[in-house]
mmCIF file of C-alpha atoms in Angstrom:
data_model
loop_
_atom_site.group_PDB
_atom_site.id
_atom_site.type_symbol
_atom_site.label_atom_id
_atom_site.label_comp_id
_atom_site.label_asym_id
_atom_site.label_seq_id
_atom_site.Cartn_x
_atom_site.Cartn_y
_atom_site.Cartn_z
ATOM 1 C CA UNK X 1 21.918 -33.369 -5.063
ATOM 2 C CA UNK X 2 21.182 -33.798 -8.795
ATOM 3 C CA UNK X 3 19.976 -36.628 -11.054
ATOM 4 C CA UNK X 4 23.624 -37.453 -11.738
ATOM 5 C CA UNK X 5 24.829 -37.182 -8.159
ATOM 6 C CA UNK X 6 26.052 -34.590 -5.671
ATOM 7 C CA UNK X 7 27.475 -31.322 -6.995
ATOM 8 C CA UNK X 8 29.360 -28.569 -5.238
ATOM 9 C CA UNK X 9 26.908 -25.645 -4.852
ATOM 10 C CA UNK X 10 29.453 -23.293 -6.495
ATOM 11 C CA UNK X 11 29.013 -25.239 -9.742
ATOM 12 C CA UNK X 12 25.197 -24.889 -9.975
ATOM 13 C CA UNK X 13 25.386 -21.707 -11.985
ATOM 14 C CA UNK X 14 22.251 -20.105 -13.381
ATOM 15 C CA UNK X 15 19.382 -22.083 -11.952
ATOM 16 C CA UNK X 16 15.656 -22.276 -12.641
ATOM 17 C CA UNK X 17 13.934 -23.213 -9.380
ATOM 18 C CA UNK X 18 10.470 -24.349 -10.496
ATOM 19 C CA UNK X 19 10.097 -26.306 -13.681
ATOM 20 C CA UNK X 20 8.615 -29.557 -15.054
ATOM 21 C CA UNK X 21 10.400 -31.620 -17.693
ATOM 22 C CA UNK X 22 8.003 -34.597 -17.996
ATOM 23 C CA UNK X 23 4.530 -34.120 -16.521
ATOM 24 C CA UNK X 24 1.021 -35.511 -16.622
ATOM 25 C CA UNK X 25 -1.561 -32.727 -16.056
ATOM 26 C CA UNK X 26 -4.237 -34.274 -18.242
ATOM 27 C CA UNK X 27 -6.636 -34.180 -15.297
ATOM 28 C CA UNK X 28 -6.851 -30.423 -15.736
ATOM 29 C CA UNK X 29 -5.442 -29.677 -19.192
ATOM 30 C CA UNK X 30 -6.671 -32.242 -21.703
ATOM 31 C CA UNK X 31 -5.155 -30.539 -24.651
ATOM 32 C CA UNK X 32 -1.689 -29.584 -23.481
ATOM 33 C CA UNK X 33 -1.140 -31.282 -20.109
ATOM 34 C CA UNK X 34 1.015 -34.210 -21.137
ATOM 35 C CA UNK X 35 4.797 -33.866 -21.823
ATOM 36 C CA UNK X 36 6.574 -37.180 -22.378
ATOM 37 C CA UNK X 37 8.625 -36.802 -25.516
ATOM 38 C CA UNK X 38 12.375 -37.387 -24.803
ATOM 39 C CA UNK X 39 13.813 -35.994 -28.073
ATOM 40 C CA UNK X 40 11.531 -32.930 -27.765
ATOM 41 C CA UNK X 41 12.633 -32.187 -24.197
ATOM 42 C CA UNK X 42 16.287 -32.725 -25.108
ATOM 43 C CA UNK X 43 15.908 -30.003 -27.719
ATOM 44 C CA UNK X 44 14.203 -27.734 -25.129
ATOM 45 C CA UNK X 45 16.945 -28.279 -22.571
ATOM 46 C CA UNK X 46 19.689 -27.777 -25.217
ATOM 47 C CA UNK X 47 18.219 -24.260 -25.828
ATOM 48 C CA UNK X 48 18.336 -23.549 -22.120
ATOM 49 C CA UNK X 49 22.017 -24.627 -21.914
ATOM 50 C CA UNK X 50 22.883 -22.543 -25.028
ATOM 51 C CA UNK X 51 21.341 -19.483 -23.281
ATOM 52 C CA UNK X 52 23.735 -19.988 -20.331
ATOM 53 C CA UNK X 53 21.497 -22.153 -18.165
ATOM 54 C CA UNK X 54 23.295 -24.694 -15.988
ATOM 55 C CA UNK X 55 20.818 -26.179 -13.517
ATOM 56 C CA UNK X 56 17.067 -26.808 -13.520
ATOM 57 C CA UNK X 57 14.881 -27.884 -10.591
ATOM 58 C CA UNK X 58 12.142 -30.319 -11.553
ATOM 59 C CA UNK X 59 9.420 -30.075 -8.889
ATOM 60 C CA UNK X 60 7.068 -32.565 -10.475
ATOM 61 C CA UNK X 61 5.199 -34.180 -7.593
ATOM 62 C CA UNK X 62 4.383 -37.834 -7.294
ATOM 63 C CA UNK X 63 0.897 -37.636 -8.759
ATOM 64 C CA UNK X 64 2.118 -35.825 -11.857
ATOM 65 C CA UNK X 65 4.915 -38.209 -12.878
ATOM 66 C CA UNK X 66 3.067 -41.467 -13.598
ATOM 67 C CA UNK X 67 2.532 -41.887 -17.317
ATOM 68 C CA UNK X 68 4.574 -38.776 -18.021
ATOM 69 C CA UNK X 69 7.839 -40.158 -19.349
ATOM 70 C CA UNK X 70 9.102 -42.237 -22.307
ATOM 71 C CA UNK X 71 7.780 -45.779 -22.132
ATOM 72 C CA UNK X 72 10.135 -48.415 -23.612
ATOM 73 C CA UNK X 73 9.002 -50.925 -21.055
ATOM 74 C CA UNK X 74 5.258 -50.492 -21.482
ATOM 75 C CA UNK X 75 4.769 -48.244 -18.458
ATOM 76 C CA UNK X 76 3.427 -45.287 -20.365
ATOM 77 C CA UNK X 77 -0.282 -44.825 -19.793
ATOM 78 C CA UNK X 78 -0.195 -46.823 -16.583
ATOM 79 C CA UNK X 79 -1.190 -44.607 -13.739
ATOM 80 C CA UNK X 80 -1.361 -46.532 -10.457
ATOM 81 C CA UNK X 81 -3.760 -45.282 -7.839
ATOM 82 C CA UNK X 82 -2.004 -42.281 -6.307
ATOM 83 C CA UNK X 83 -1.043 -43.007 -2.751
ATOM 84 C CA UNK X 84 1.523 -41.900 -0.218
ATOM 85 C CA UNK X 85 3.441 -45.041 -1.151
ATOM 86 C CA UNK X 86 4.185 -43.637 -4.653
ATOM 87 C CA UNK X 87 6.570 -40.760 -5.139
ATOM 88 C CA UNK X 88 8.228 -40.487 -8.507
ATOM 89 C CA UNK X 89 7.660 -43.159 -11.104
ATOM 90 C CA UNK X 90 10.971 -45.009 -11.777
ATOM 91 C CA UNK X 91 10.772 -44.407 -15.520
ATOM 92 C CA UNK X 92 10.420 -40.680 -14.890
ATOM 93 C CA UNK X 93 13.532 -40.649 -12.783
ATOM 94 C CA UNK X 94 15.484 -42.678 -15.379
ATOM 95 C CA UNK X 95 14.416 -40.352 -18.206
ATOM 96 C CA UNK X 96 15.520 -37.245 -16.249
ATOM 97 C CA UNK X 97 18.899 -38.858 -15.600
ATOM 98 C CA UNK X 98 19.232 -39.674 -19.300
ATOM 99 C CA UNK X 99 18.353 -36.125 -20.303
ATOM 100 C CA UNK X 100 20.803 -34.589 -17.851
ATOM 101 C CA UNK X 101 23.602 -36.766 -19.228
ATOM 102 C CA UNK X 102 22.683 -36.015 -22.827
ATOM 103 C CA UNK X 103 22.313 -32.199 -22.443
ATOM 104 C CA UNK X 104 24.758 -31.407 -19.680
ATOM 105 C CA UNK X 105 21.993 -29.558 -17.797
ATOM 106 C CA UNK X 106 22.040 -30.413 -14.085
ATOM 107 C CA UNK X 107 18.546 -31.524 -12.961
ATOM 108 C CA UNK X 108 17.531 -31.492 -9.311
ATOM 109 C CA UNK X 109 14.532 -33.738 -8.542
ATOM 110 C CA UNK X 110 11.813 -32.942 -6.049
ATOM 111 C CA UNK X 111 9.917 -35.478 -3.940
ATOM 112 C CA UNK X 112 6.525 -35.145 -2.382
ATOM 113 C CA UNK X 113 2.809 -34.998 -3.047
ATOM 114 C CA UNK X 114 0.982 -32.253 -4.865
ATOM 115 C CA UNK X 115 -2.366 -30.818 -3.666
ATOM 116 C CA UNK X 116 -6.075 -31.478 -3.673
ATOM 117 C CA UNK X 117 -7.739 -32.918 -5.668
ATOM 118 C CA UNK X 118 -4.723 -35.018 -6.664
ATOM 119 C CA UNK X 119 -4.031 -36.430 -3.193
ATOM 120 C CA UNK X 120 -5.219 -40.017 -2.627
ATOM 121 C CA UNK X 121 -8.050 -39.474 -0.212
ATOM 122 C CA UNK X 122 -8.145 -42.876 1.469
ATOM 123 C CA UNK X 123 -4.399 -42.969 1.837
ATOM 124 C CA UNK X 124 -4.056 -39.522 3.278
ATOM 125 C CA UNK X 125 -7.001 -40.128 5.588
ATOM 126 C CA UNK X 126 -5.477 -43.315 7.039
ATOM 127 C CA UNK X 127 -1.748 -42.933 7.053
ATOM 128 C CA UNK X 128 -0.002 -40.950 9.798
ATOM 129 C CA UNK X 129 1.929 -37.807 9.076
ATOM 130 C CA UNK X 130 5.073 -39.542 10.114
ATOM 131 C CA UNK X 131 4.505 -42.497 7.799
ATOM 132 C CA UNK X 132 4.055 -40.153 4.814
ATOM 133 C CA UNK X 133 7.157 -38.274 5.899
ATOM 134 C CA UNK X 134 9.288 -41.376 6.136
ATOM 135 C CA UNK X 135 8.945 -42.041 2.391
ATOM 136 C CA UNK X 136 10.082 -38.540 1.577
ATOM 137 C CA UNK X 137 13.120 -38.966 3.803
ATOM 138 C CA UNK X 138 13.872 -42.249 1.927
ATOM 139 C CA UNK X 139 13.874 -40.388 -1.423
ATOM 140 C CA UNK X 140 16.190 -37.714 -0.066
ATOM 141 C CA UNK X 141 18.584 -39.968 1.761
ATOM 142 C CA UNK X 142 18.576 -43.332 -0.098
ATOM 143 C CA UNK X 143 17.007 -42.650 -3.469
ATOM 144 C CA UNK X 144 13.684 -43.012 -5.221
ATOM 145 C CA UNK X 145 12.185 -46.511 -5.084
ATOM 146 C CA UNK X 146 13.706 -48.706 -7.787
ATOM 147 C CA UNK X 147 16.623 -46.288 -8.330
ATOM 148 C CA UNK X 148 19.697 -44.955 -6.626
ATOM 149 C CA UNK X 149 18.904 -41.388 -7.635
ATOM 150 C CA UNK X 150 18.173 -39.107 -4.744
ATOM 151 C CA UNK X 151 15.824 -36.129 -4.479
ATOM 152 C CA UNK X 152 17.339 -32.768 -3.887
ATOM 153 C CA UNK X 153 14.346 -30.935 -2.343
ATOM 154 C CA UNK X 154 10.701 -31.384 -1.328
ATOM 155 C CA UNK X 155 8.072 -30.063 -3.686
ATOM 156 C CA UNK X 156 6.057 -28.963 -5.168
ATOM 157 C CA UNK X 157 3.532 -29.368 -2.375
ATOM 158 C CA UNK X 158 0.710 -27.061 -1.544
ATOM 159 C CA UNK X 159 -2.854 -25.806 -1.704
ATOM 160 C CA UNK X 160 -5.461 -25.912 -4.338
ATOM 161 C CA UNK X 161 -7.421 -22.820 -3.194
ATOM 162 C CA UNK X 162 -7.307 -20.002 -0.679
ATOM 163 C CA UNK X 163 -7.252 -22.346 2.317
ATOM 164 C CA UNK X 164 -5.353 -25.481 3.375
ATOM 165 C CA UNK X 165 -7.521 -28.550 3.291
ATOM 166 C CA UNK X 166 -7.237 -31.250 5.892
ATOM 167 C CA UNK X 167 -5.289 -33.560 3.545
ATOM 168 C CA UNK X 168 -3.081 -30.730 2.376
ATOM 169 C CA UNK X 169 -2.328 -29.954 5.992
ATOM 170 C CA UNK X 170 -1.158 -33.512 6.553
ATOM 171 C CA UNK X 171 0.906 -33.346 3.388
ATOM 172 C CA UNK X 172 2.565 -30.114 4.459
ATOM 173 C CA UNK X 173 3.253 -31.409 7.945
ATOM 174 C CA UNK X 174 4.839 -34.545 6.485
ATOM 175 C CA UNK X 175 6.969 -32.398 4.260
ATOM 176 C CA UNK X 176 7.984 -30.256 7.209
ATOM 177 C CA UNK X 177 9.076 -33.271 9.236
ATOM 178 C CA UNK X 178 11.116 -34.614 6.347
ATOM 179 C CA UNK X 179 12.722 -31.175 5.896
ATOM 180 C CA UNK X 180 13.688 -31.095 9.515
ATOM 181 C CA UNK X 181 15.372 -34.473 9.298
ATOM 182 C CA UNK X 182 17.281 -33.815 6.076
ATOM 183 C CA UNK X 183 17.479 -29.948 5.882
ATOM 184 C CA UNK X 184 15.880 -30.121 2.381
ATOM 185 C CA UNK X 185 14.170 -26.958 1.259
ATOM 186 C CA UNK X 186 10.404 -27.122 0.705
ATOM 187 C CA UNK X 187 8.912 -25.639 -2.502
ATOM 188 C CA UNK X 188 5.170 -24.886 -2.323
ATOM 189 C CA UNK X 189 2.286 -24.363 -4.729
ATOM 190 C CA UNK X 190 0.407 -21.242 -3.654
ATOM 191 C CA UNK X 191 -1.313 -19.889 -6.811
ATOM 192 C CA UNK X 192 -3.817 -17.088 -7.233
ATOM 193 C CA UNK X 193 -4.572 -16.491 -3.492
ATOM 194 C CA UNK X 194 -2.218 -15.421 -0.668
ATOM 195 C CA UNK X 195 -2.360 -18.889 0.876
ATOM 196 C CA UNK X 196 1.409 -18.958 1.101
ATOM 197 C CA UNK X 197 1.268 -17.106 4.366
ATOM 198 C CA UNK X 198 -0.827 -19.905 5.887
ATOM 199 C CA UNK X 199 1.535 -22.469 4.438
ATOM 200 C CA UNK X 200 4.526 -20.716 5.944
ATOM 201 C CA UNK X 201 2.868 -20.479 9.352
ATOM 202 C CA UNK X 202 2.048 -24.162 9.345
ATOM 203 C CA UNK X 203 5.627 -25.118 8.386
ATOM 204 C CA UNK X 204 7.061 -22.788 11.043
ATOM 205 C CA UNK X 205 4.727 -24.425 13.579
ATOM 206 C CA UNK X 206 6.352 -27.739 12.712
ATOM 207 C CA UNK X 207 9.768 -26.214 13.448
ATOM 208 C CA UNK X 208 11.028 -25.648 9.924
ATOM 209 C CA UNK X 209 13.358 -22.669 9.553
ATOM 210 C CA UNK X 210 11.882 -19.978 7.238
ATOM 211 C CA UNK X 211 15.062 -20.118 5.167
ATOM 212 C CA UNK X 212 14.098 -23.667 4.230
ATOM 213 C CA UNK X 213 10.780 -22.605 2.664
ATOM 214 C CA UNK X 214 10.083 -21.400 -0.901
ATOM 215 C CA UNK X 215 6.579 -20.040 -1.384
ATOM 216 C CA UNK X 216 5.718 -20.590 -5.028
ATOM 217 C CA UNK X 217 3.665 -18.789 -7.636
ATOM 218 C CA UNK X 218 3.844 -15.434 -5.836
ATOM 219 C CA UNK X 219 3.647 -13.630 -9.187
ATOM 220 C CA UNK X 220 0.116 -15.006 -9.641
ATOM 221 C CA UNK X 221 -0.888 -13.035 -6.503
ATOM 222 C CA UNK X 222 -0.858 -9.321 -7.472
ATOM 223 C CA UNK X 223 -0.509 -8.058 -3.834
ATOM 224 C CA UNK X 224 2.864 -6.393 -3.154
ATOM 225 C CA UNK X 225 2.170 -6.354 0.620
ATOM 226 C CA UNK X 226 1.902 -10.181 0.514
ATOM 227 C CA UNK X 227 5.333 -10.466 -1.108
ATOM 228 C CA UNK X 228 6.819 -8.063 1.376
ATOM 229 C CA UNK X 229 5.290 -9.913 4.319
ATOM 230 C CA UNK X 230 6.752 -13.217 3.148
ATOM 231 C CA UNK X 231 10.147 -11.689 2.538
ATOM 232 C CA UNK X 232 10.187 -10.152 6.015
ATOM 233 C CA UNK X 233 9.380 -13.573 7.445
ATOM 234 C CA UNK X 234 12.607 -14.931 6.049
ATOM 235 C CA UNK X 235 11.341 -17.370 3.387
ATOM 236 C CA UNK X 236 11.989 -17.273 -0.340
ATOM 237 C CA UNK X 237 9.476 -15.377 -2.517
ATOM 238 C CA UNK X 238 9.323 -17.159 -5.830
ATOM 239 C CA UNK X 239 8.127 -15.497 -9.047
ATOM 240 C CA UNK X 240 7.863 -18.595 -11.179
ATOM 241 C CA UNK X 241 5.284 -18.207 -13.943
ATOM 242 C CA UNK X 242 7.406 -15.865 -16.046
ATOM 243 C CA UNK X 243 6.450 -16.536 -19.680
ATOM 244 C CA UNK X 244 5.954 -14.528 -22.851
ATOM 245 C CA UNK X 245 2.569 -12.957 -23.193
ATOM 246 C CA UNK X 246 0.617 -9.880 -22.125
ATOM 247 C CA UNK X 247 2.667 -6.764 -21.488
ATOM 248 C CA UNK X 248 0.650 -5.976 -18.350
ATOM 249 C CA UNK X 249 1.531 -9.337 -16.790
ATOM 250 C CA UNK X 250 5.257 -9.014 -17.614
ATOM 251 C CA UNK X 251 5.460 -5.444 -16.463
ATOM 252 C CA UNK X 252 3.678 -6.345 -13.220
ATOM 253 C CA UNK X 253 6.224 -9.061 -12.500
ATOM 254 C CA UNK X 254 9.096 -6.698 -13.150
ATOM 255 C CA UNK X 255 7.551 -4.193 -10.732
ATOM 256 C CA UNK X 256 7.148 -6.757 -7.992
ATOM 257 C CA UNK X 257 10.757 -7.963 -8.352
ATOM 258 C CA UNK X 258 12.217 -4.498 -8.392
ATOM 259 C CA UNK X 259 10.097 -3.373 -5.423
ATOM 260 C CA UNK X 260 11.494 -6.298 -3.318
ATOM 261 C CA UNK X 261 15.028 -5.539 -4.395
ATOM 262 C CA UNK X 262 14.726 -1.877 -3.500
ATOM 263 C CA UNK X 263 13.133 -2.814 -0.146
ATOM 264 C CA UNK X 264 16.300 -4.710 0.699
ATOM 265 C CA UNK X 265 15.087 -8.282 0.116
ATOM 266 C CA UNK X 266 17.136 -9.356 -2.899
ATOM 267 C CA UNK X 267 18.192 -12.448 -0.909
ATOM 268 C CA UNK X 268 14.588 -13.639 -0.922
ATOM 269 C CA UNK X 269 13.904 -13.629 -4.628
ATOM 270 C CA UNK X 270 13.783 -16.771 -6.886
ATOM 271 C CA UNK X 271 12.722 -16.841 -10.551
ATOM 272 C CA UNK X 272 11.414 -19.543 -12.895
ATOM 273 C CA UNK X 273 8.898 -20.313 -15.671
ATOM 274 C CA UNK X 274 6.852 -23.229 -14.375
ATOM 275 C CA UNK X 275 6.918 -24.954 -17.780
ATOM 276 C CA UNK X 276 4.105 -27.474 -17.299
ATOM 277 C CA UNK X 277 2.292 -27.765 -20.673
ATOM 278 C CA UNK X 278 3.222 -28.316 -24.280
ATOM 279 C CA UNK X 279 2.125 -24.768 -25.113
ATOM 280 C CA UNK X 280 4.924 -23.508 -22.850
ATOM 281 C CA UNK X 281 7.614 -25.131 -25.040
ATOM 282 C CA UNK X 282 9.406 -23.547 -28.000
ATOM 283 C CA UNK X 283 8.167 -26.383 -30.206
ATOM 284 C CA UNK X 284 4.593 -25.241 -29.589
ATOM 285 C CA UNK X 285 5.068 -21.495 -29.652
ATOM 286 C CA UNK X 286 6.015 -20.879 -25.999
ATOM 287 C CA UNK X 287 9.002 -19.351 -24.357
ATOM 288 C CA UNK X 288 10.641 -22.606 -23.227
ATOM 289 C CA UNK X 289 13.193 -22.797 -20.385
ATOM 290 C CA UNK X 290 15.354 -19.958 -21.738
ATOM 291 C CA UNK X 291 12.835 -17.071 -21.788
ATOM 292 C CA UNK X 292 14.113 -15.583 -18.516
ATOM 293 C CA UNK X 293 17.801 -15.762 -19.620
ATOM 294 C CA UNK X 294 17.220 -14.435 -23.096
ATOM 295 C CA UNK X 295 14.410 -11.956 -22.627
ATOM 296 C CA UNK X 296 13.111 -11.280 -19.102
ATOM 297 C CA UNK X 297 16.502 -10.350 -17.750
ATOM 298 C CA UNK X 298 16.587 -7.544 -20.329
ATOM 299 C CA UNK X 299 13.324 -6.162 -18.966
ATOM 300 C CA UNK X 300 14.785 -6.243 -15.457
ATOM 301 C CA UNK X 301 17.948 -4.481 -16.692
ATOM 302 C CA UNK X 302 15.791 -1.813 -18.323
ATOM 303 C CA UNK X 303 14.040 -1.362 -14.940
ATOM 304 C CA UNK X 304 17.421 -0.677 -13.217
ATOM 305 C CA UNK X 305 18.505 -4.134 -12.103
ATOM 306 C CA UNK X 306 22.186 -4.410 -12.637
ATOM 307 C CA UNK X 307 24.205 -7.455 -13.698
ATOM 308 C CA UNK X 308 25.391 -8.217 -10.168
ATOM 309 C CA UNK X 309 21.835 -8.163 -8.863
ATOM 310 C CA UNK X 310 20.705 -10.486 -11.667
ATOM 311 C CA UNK X 311 23.471 -12.956 -10.810
ATOM 312 C CA UNK X 312 22.520 -12.779 -7.165
ATOM 313 C CA UNK X 313 18.948 -13.799 -7.984
ATOM 314 C CA UNK X 314 19.677 -16.429 -10.625
ATOM 315 C CA UNK X 315 22.848 -17.968 -9.238
ATOM 316 C CA UNK X 316 23.468 -17.089 -5.560
ATOM 317 C CA UNK X 317 19.900 -17.413 -4.175
ATOM 318 C CA UNK X 318 19.290 -20.825 -5.751
ATOM 319 C CA UNK X 319 22.705 -22.028 -4.505
ATOM 320 C CA UNK X 320 21.825 -21.035 -0.921
ATOM 321 C CA UNK X 321 18.371 -22.560 -1.116
ATOM 322 C CA UNK X 322 19.506 -25.914 -2.510
ATOM 323 C CA UNK X 323 22.651 -26.224 -0.423
ATOM 324 C CA UNK X 324 20.894 -25.532 2.854
ATOM 325 C CA UNK X 325 23.170 -22.647 3.632
ATOM 326 C CA UNK X 326 20.259 -20.293 4.314
ATOM 327 C CA UNK X 327 18.638 -22.659 6.848
#
């Protein structure tokens, strides 16, 4: 399911599984955390398409979309109190639809709530898990409020630190129940610490198939045994902060990916950039959405990953994850 409607999985092509087109991260990044320029993002997506990109998954959670898209109707700057009632802002959804039509890039929209400290405390304390889940199901089955555009996955949802807080637990359980009802894949935020294992265990406890879980930001956790454990469990292991920069960081990511391939887990690997700040865009000196296609794949090839393996990771694995085939 994309911003412009349902698409046969065979037509998804090269797919980035964890990106943000419009986003409001000013709470943490005052200088670079707001992306809401439609012409700018059209240019960035054009570059991705020209590099062979076909599909992009926008996992911008509810709390990150308000005030993060073009504002012809005076919505920009308005940030209603985050609550489980709000998923994506309608103007955010409309802008993504417009960009997809203009650029030809297929955009898959995520639904869900982010992590502490973004979660609305009173709301998550008082609402039941099932009530929170019901709104996610609505987005997946009927469309985001005020639109007819449907979500194509759940995420990103996750954990702020090395543990799962009480509100994050409720959020993950709500996501799990929505996934079970719709077969939507869940994409998590599990940065810096190996908290993805705890996330996976919780989701499995709720009855979610491991093939419907993507543990995100695995490349920010430099523990090969952690990646291998997740892969053996049957979930997707996502290396999604691949950006130009320090040679050590890039070489480490190559090493982790190659190790999983040679261990027999090529089916588990997903790649992306997690573009989430202006400094990640070409216009501000970053690698944009095409860095993997133009540059990182060359590093993988130099490390012995052949063209068929690259296509498997960039085309086949995303197709299975988004279509539900792996679940």
